[in-house]
PDB file of C-alpha atoms in Angstrom:
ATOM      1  CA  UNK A 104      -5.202  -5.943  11.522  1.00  0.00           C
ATOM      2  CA  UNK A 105      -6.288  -7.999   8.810  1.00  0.00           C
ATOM      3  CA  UNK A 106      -5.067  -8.239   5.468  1.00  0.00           C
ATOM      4  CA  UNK A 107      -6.571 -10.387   2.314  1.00  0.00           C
ATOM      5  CA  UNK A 108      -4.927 -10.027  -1.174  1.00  0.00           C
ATOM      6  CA  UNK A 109      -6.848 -10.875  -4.440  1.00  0.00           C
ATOM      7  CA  UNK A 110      -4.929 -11.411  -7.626  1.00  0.00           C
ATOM      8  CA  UNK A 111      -5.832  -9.338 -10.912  1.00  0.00           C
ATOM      9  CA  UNK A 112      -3.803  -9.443 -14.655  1.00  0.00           C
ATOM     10  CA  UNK A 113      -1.621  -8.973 -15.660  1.00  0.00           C
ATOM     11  CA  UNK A 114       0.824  -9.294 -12.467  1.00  0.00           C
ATOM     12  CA  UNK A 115      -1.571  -6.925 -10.038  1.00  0.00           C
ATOM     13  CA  UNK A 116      -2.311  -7.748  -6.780  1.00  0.00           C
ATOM     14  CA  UNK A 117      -4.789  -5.695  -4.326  1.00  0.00           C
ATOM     15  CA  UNK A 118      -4.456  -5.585  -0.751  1.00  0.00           C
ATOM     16  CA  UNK A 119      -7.165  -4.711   1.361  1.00  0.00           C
ATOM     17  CA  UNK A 120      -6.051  -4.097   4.820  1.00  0.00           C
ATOM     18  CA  UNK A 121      -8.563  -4.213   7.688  1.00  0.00           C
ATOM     19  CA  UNK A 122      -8.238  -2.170  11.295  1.00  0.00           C
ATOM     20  CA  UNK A 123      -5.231  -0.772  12.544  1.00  0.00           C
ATOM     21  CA  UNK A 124      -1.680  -0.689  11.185  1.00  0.00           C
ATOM     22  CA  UNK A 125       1.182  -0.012  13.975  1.00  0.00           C
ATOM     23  CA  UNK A 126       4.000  -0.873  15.341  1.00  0.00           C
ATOM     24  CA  UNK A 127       2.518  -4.613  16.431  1.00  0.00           C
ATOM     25  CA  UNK A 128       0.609  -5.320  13.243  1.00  0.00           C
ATOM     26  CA  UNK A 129       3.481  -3.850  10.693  1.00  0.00           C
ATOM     27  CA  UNK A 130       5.093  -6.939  10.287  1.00  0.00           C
ATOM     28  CA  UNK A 131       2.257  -8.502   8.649  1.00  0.00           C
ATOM     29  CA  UNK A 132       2.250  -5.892   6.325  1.00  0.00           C
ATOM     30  CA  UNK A 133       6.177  -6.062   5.634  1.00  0.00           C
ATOM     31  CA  UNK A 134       5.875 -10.016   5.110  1.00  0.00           C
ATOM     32  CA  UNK A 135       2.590  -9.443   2.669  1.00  0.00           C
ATOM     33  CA  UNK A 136       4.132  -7.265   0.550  1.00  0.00           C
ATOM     34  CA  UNK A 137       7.839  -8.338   0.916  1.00  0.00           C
ATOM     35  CA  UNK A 138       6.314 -11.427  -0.861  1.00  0.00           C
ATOM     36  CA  UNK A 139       4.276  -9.455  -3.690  1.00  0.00           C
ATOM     37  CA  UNK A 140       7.225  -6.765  -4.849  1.00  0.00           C
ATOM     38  CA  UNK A 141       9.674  -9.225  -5.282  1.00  0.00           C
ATOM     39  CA  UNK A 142       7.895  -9.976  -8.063  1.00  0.00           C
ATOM     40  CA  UNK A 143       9.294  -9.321 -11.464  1.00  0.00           C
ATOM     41  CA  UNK A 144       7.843  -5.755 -12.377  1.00  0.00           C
ATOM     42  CA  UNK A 145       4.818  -5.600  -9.233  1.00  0.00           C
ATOM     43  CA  UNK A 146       1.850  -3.420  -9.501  1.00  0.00           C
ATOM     44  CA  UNK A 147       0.053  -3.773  -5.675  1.00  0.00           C
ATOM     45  CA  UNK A 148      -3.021  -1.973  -5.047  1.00  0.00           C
ATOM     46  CA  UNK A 149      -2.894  -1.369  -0.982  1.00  0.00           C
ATOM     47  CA  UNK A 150      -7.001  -0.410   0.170  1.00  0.00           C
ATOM     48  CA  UNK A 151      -6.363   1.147   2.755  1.00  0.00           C
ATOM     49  CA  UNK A 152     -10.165   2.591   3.457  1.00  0.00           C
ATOM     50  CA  UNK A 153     -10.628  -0.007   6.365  1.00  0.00           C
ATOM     51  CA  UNK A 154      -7.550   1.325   8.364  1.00  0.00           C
ATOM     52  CA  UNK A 155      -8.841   3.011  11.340  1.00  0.00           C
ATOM     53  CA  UNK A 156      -5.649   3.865  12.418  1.00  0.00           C
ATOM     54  CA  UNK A 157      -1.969   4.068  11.076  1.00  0.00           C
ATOM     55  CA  UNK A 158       1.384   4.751  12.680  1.00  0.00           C
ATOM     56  CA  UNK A 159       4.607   5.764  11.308  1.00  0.00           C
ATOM     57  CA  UNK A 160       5.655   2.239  11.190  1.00  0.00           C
ATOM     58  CA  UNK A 161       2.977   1.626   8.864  1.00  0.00           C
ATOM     59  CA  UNK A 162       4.174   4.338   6.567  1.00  0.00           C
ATOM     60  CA  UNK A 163       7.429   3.446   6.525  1.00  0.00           C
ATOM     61  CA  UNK A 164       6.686  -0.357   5.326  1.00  0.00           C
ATOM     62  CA  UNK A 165       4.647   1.000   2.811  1.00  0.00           C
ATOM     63  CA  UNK A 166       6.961   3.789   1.587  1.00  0.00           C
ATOM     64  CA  UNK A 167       9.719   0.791   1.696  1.00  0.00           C
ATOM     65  CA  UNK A 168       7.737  -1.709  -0.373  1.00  0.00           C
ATOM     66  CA  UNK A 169       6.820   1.399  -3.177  1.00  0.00           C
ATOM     67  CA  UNK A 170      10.536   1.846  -3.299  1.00  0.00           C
ATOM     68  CA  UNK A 171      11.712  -2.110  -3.683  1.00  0.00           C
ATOM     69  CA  UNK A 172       8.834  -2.272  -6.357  1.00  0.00           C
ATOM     70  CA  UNK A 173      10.345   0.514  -8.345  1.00  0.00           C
ATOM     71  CA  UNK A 174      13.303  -1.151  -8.130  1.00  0.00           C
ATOM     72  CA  UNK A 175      11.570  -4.065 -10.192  1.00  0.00           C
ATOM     73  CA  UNK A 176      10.216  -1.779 -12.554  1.00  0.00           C
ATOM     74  CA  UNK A 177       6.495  -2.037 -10.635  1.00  0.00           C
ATOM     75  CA  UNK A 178       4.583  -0.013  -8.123  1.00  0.00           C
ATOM     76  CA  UNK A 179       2.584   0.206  -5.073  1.00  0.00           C
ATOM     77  CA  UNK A 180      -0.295   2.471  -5.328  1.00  0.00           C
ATOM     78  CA  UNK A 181      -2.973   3.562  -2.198  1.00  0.00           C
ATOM     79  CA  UNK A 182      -6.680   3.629  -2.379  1.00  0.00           C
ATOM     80  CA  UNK A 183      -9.209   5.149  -0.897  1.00  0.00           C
ATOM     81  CA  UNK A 184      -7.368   6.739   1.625  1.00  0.00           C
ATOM     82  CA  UNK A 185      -9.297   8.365   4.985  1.00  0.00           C
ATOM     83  CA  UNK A 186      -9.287  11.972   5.593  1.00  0.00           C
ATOM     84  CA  UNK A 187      -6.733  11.413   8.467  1.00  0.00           C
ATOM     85  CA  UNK A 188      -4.373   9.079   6.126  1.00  0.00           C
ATOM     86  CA  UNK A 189      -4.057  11.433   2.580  1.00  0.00           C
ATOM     87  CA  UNK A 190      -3.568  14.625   5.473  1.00  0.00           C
ATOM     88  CA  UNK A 191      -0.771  12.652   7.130  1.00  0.00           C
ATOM     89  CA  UNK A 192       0.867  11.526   4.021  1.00  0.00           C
ATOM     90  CA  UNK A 193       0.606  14.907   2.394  1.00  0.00           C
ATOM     91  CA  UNK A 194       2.043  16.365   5.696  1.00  0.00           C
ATOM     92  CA  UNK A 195       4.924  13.775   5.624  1.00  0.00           C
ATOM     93  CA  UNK A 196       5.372  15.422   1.890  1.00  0.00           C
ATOM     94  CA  UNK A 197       4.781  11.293   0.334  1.00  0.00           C
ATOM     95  CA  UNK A 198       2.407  12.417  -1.797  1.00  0.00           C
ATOM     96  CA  UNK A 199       4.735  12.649  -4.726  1.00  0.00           C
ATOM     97  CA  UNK A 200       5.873   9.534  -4.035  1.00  0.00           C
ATOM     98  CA  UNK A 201       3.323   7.207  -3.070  1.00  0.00           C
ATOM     99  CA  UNK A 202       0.712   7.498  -5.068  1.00  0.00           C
ATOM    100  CA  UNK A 203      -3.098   8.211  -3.287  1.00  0.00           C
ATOM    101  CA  UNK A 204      -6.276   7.257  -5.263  1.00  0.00           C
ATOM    102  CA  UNK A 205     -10.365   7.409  -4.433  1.00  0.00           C
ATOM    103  CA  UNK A 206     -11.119   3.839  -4.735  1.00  0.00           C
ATOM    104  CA  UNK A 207      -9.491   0.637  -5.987  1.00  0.00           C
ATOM    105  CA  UNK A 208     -10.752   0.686  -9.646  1.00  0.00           C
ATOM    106  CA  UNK A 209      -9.198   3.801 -10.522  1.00  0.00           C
ATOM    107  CA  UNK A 210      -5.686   2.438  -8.659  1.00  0.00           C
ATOM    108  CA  UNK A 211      -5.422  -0.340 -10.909  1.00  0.00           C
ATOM    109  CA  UNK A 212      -6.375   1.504 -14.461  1.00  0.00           C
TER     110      UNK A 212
END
């Protein structure tokens, strides 16, 4: 997997994630965003539209990092889902939780 992060104001950071996202390439994930929520008040955009491919380890250390940044008064927000991604979160019942969005520009309004 491959994962770049771009900064935006005021304290936003998106981070586009690139192939798949399991149980060997979670920990780059967890470490990513371990370092972006512990942020005072974090807002992280996660693009997820170049996952081919995500396991429940994947979920779970982006269901973890939403939680630690709501802790800080912030968020972590998806975009641009796949068909197969928004179907298994919404079967998982995260979609309350986690919030889904079509592309990047809308997650960060």
């Amino acid at each position: 997997m491959q994962v770049s992060v771009a900064h935006h104001p005021p304290n936003t950071a998106v981070l586009v994630l690139r192939g798949s996202l399991d149980i060997d390439t979670a920990p780059v994930l967890k470490a990513n965003l371990a370092r972006l929520v512990d942020r005072p008040s974090p807002r992280v955009v996660v693009d997820v539209s170049g996952l081919d491919f995500c396991d429940s380890m994947g979920v779970g250390v982006l269901v973890t990092a939403h939680g630690r940044a709501q802790e800080r008064d912030g968020w972590v927000r998806l975009a641009a889902p796949s068909g197969f991604l928004r179907r298994l979160f919404d079967t998982l019942g995260l979609t309350d939780y986690l919030a889904l969005f079509p592309d990047v520009e809308t997650a960060l309004k």
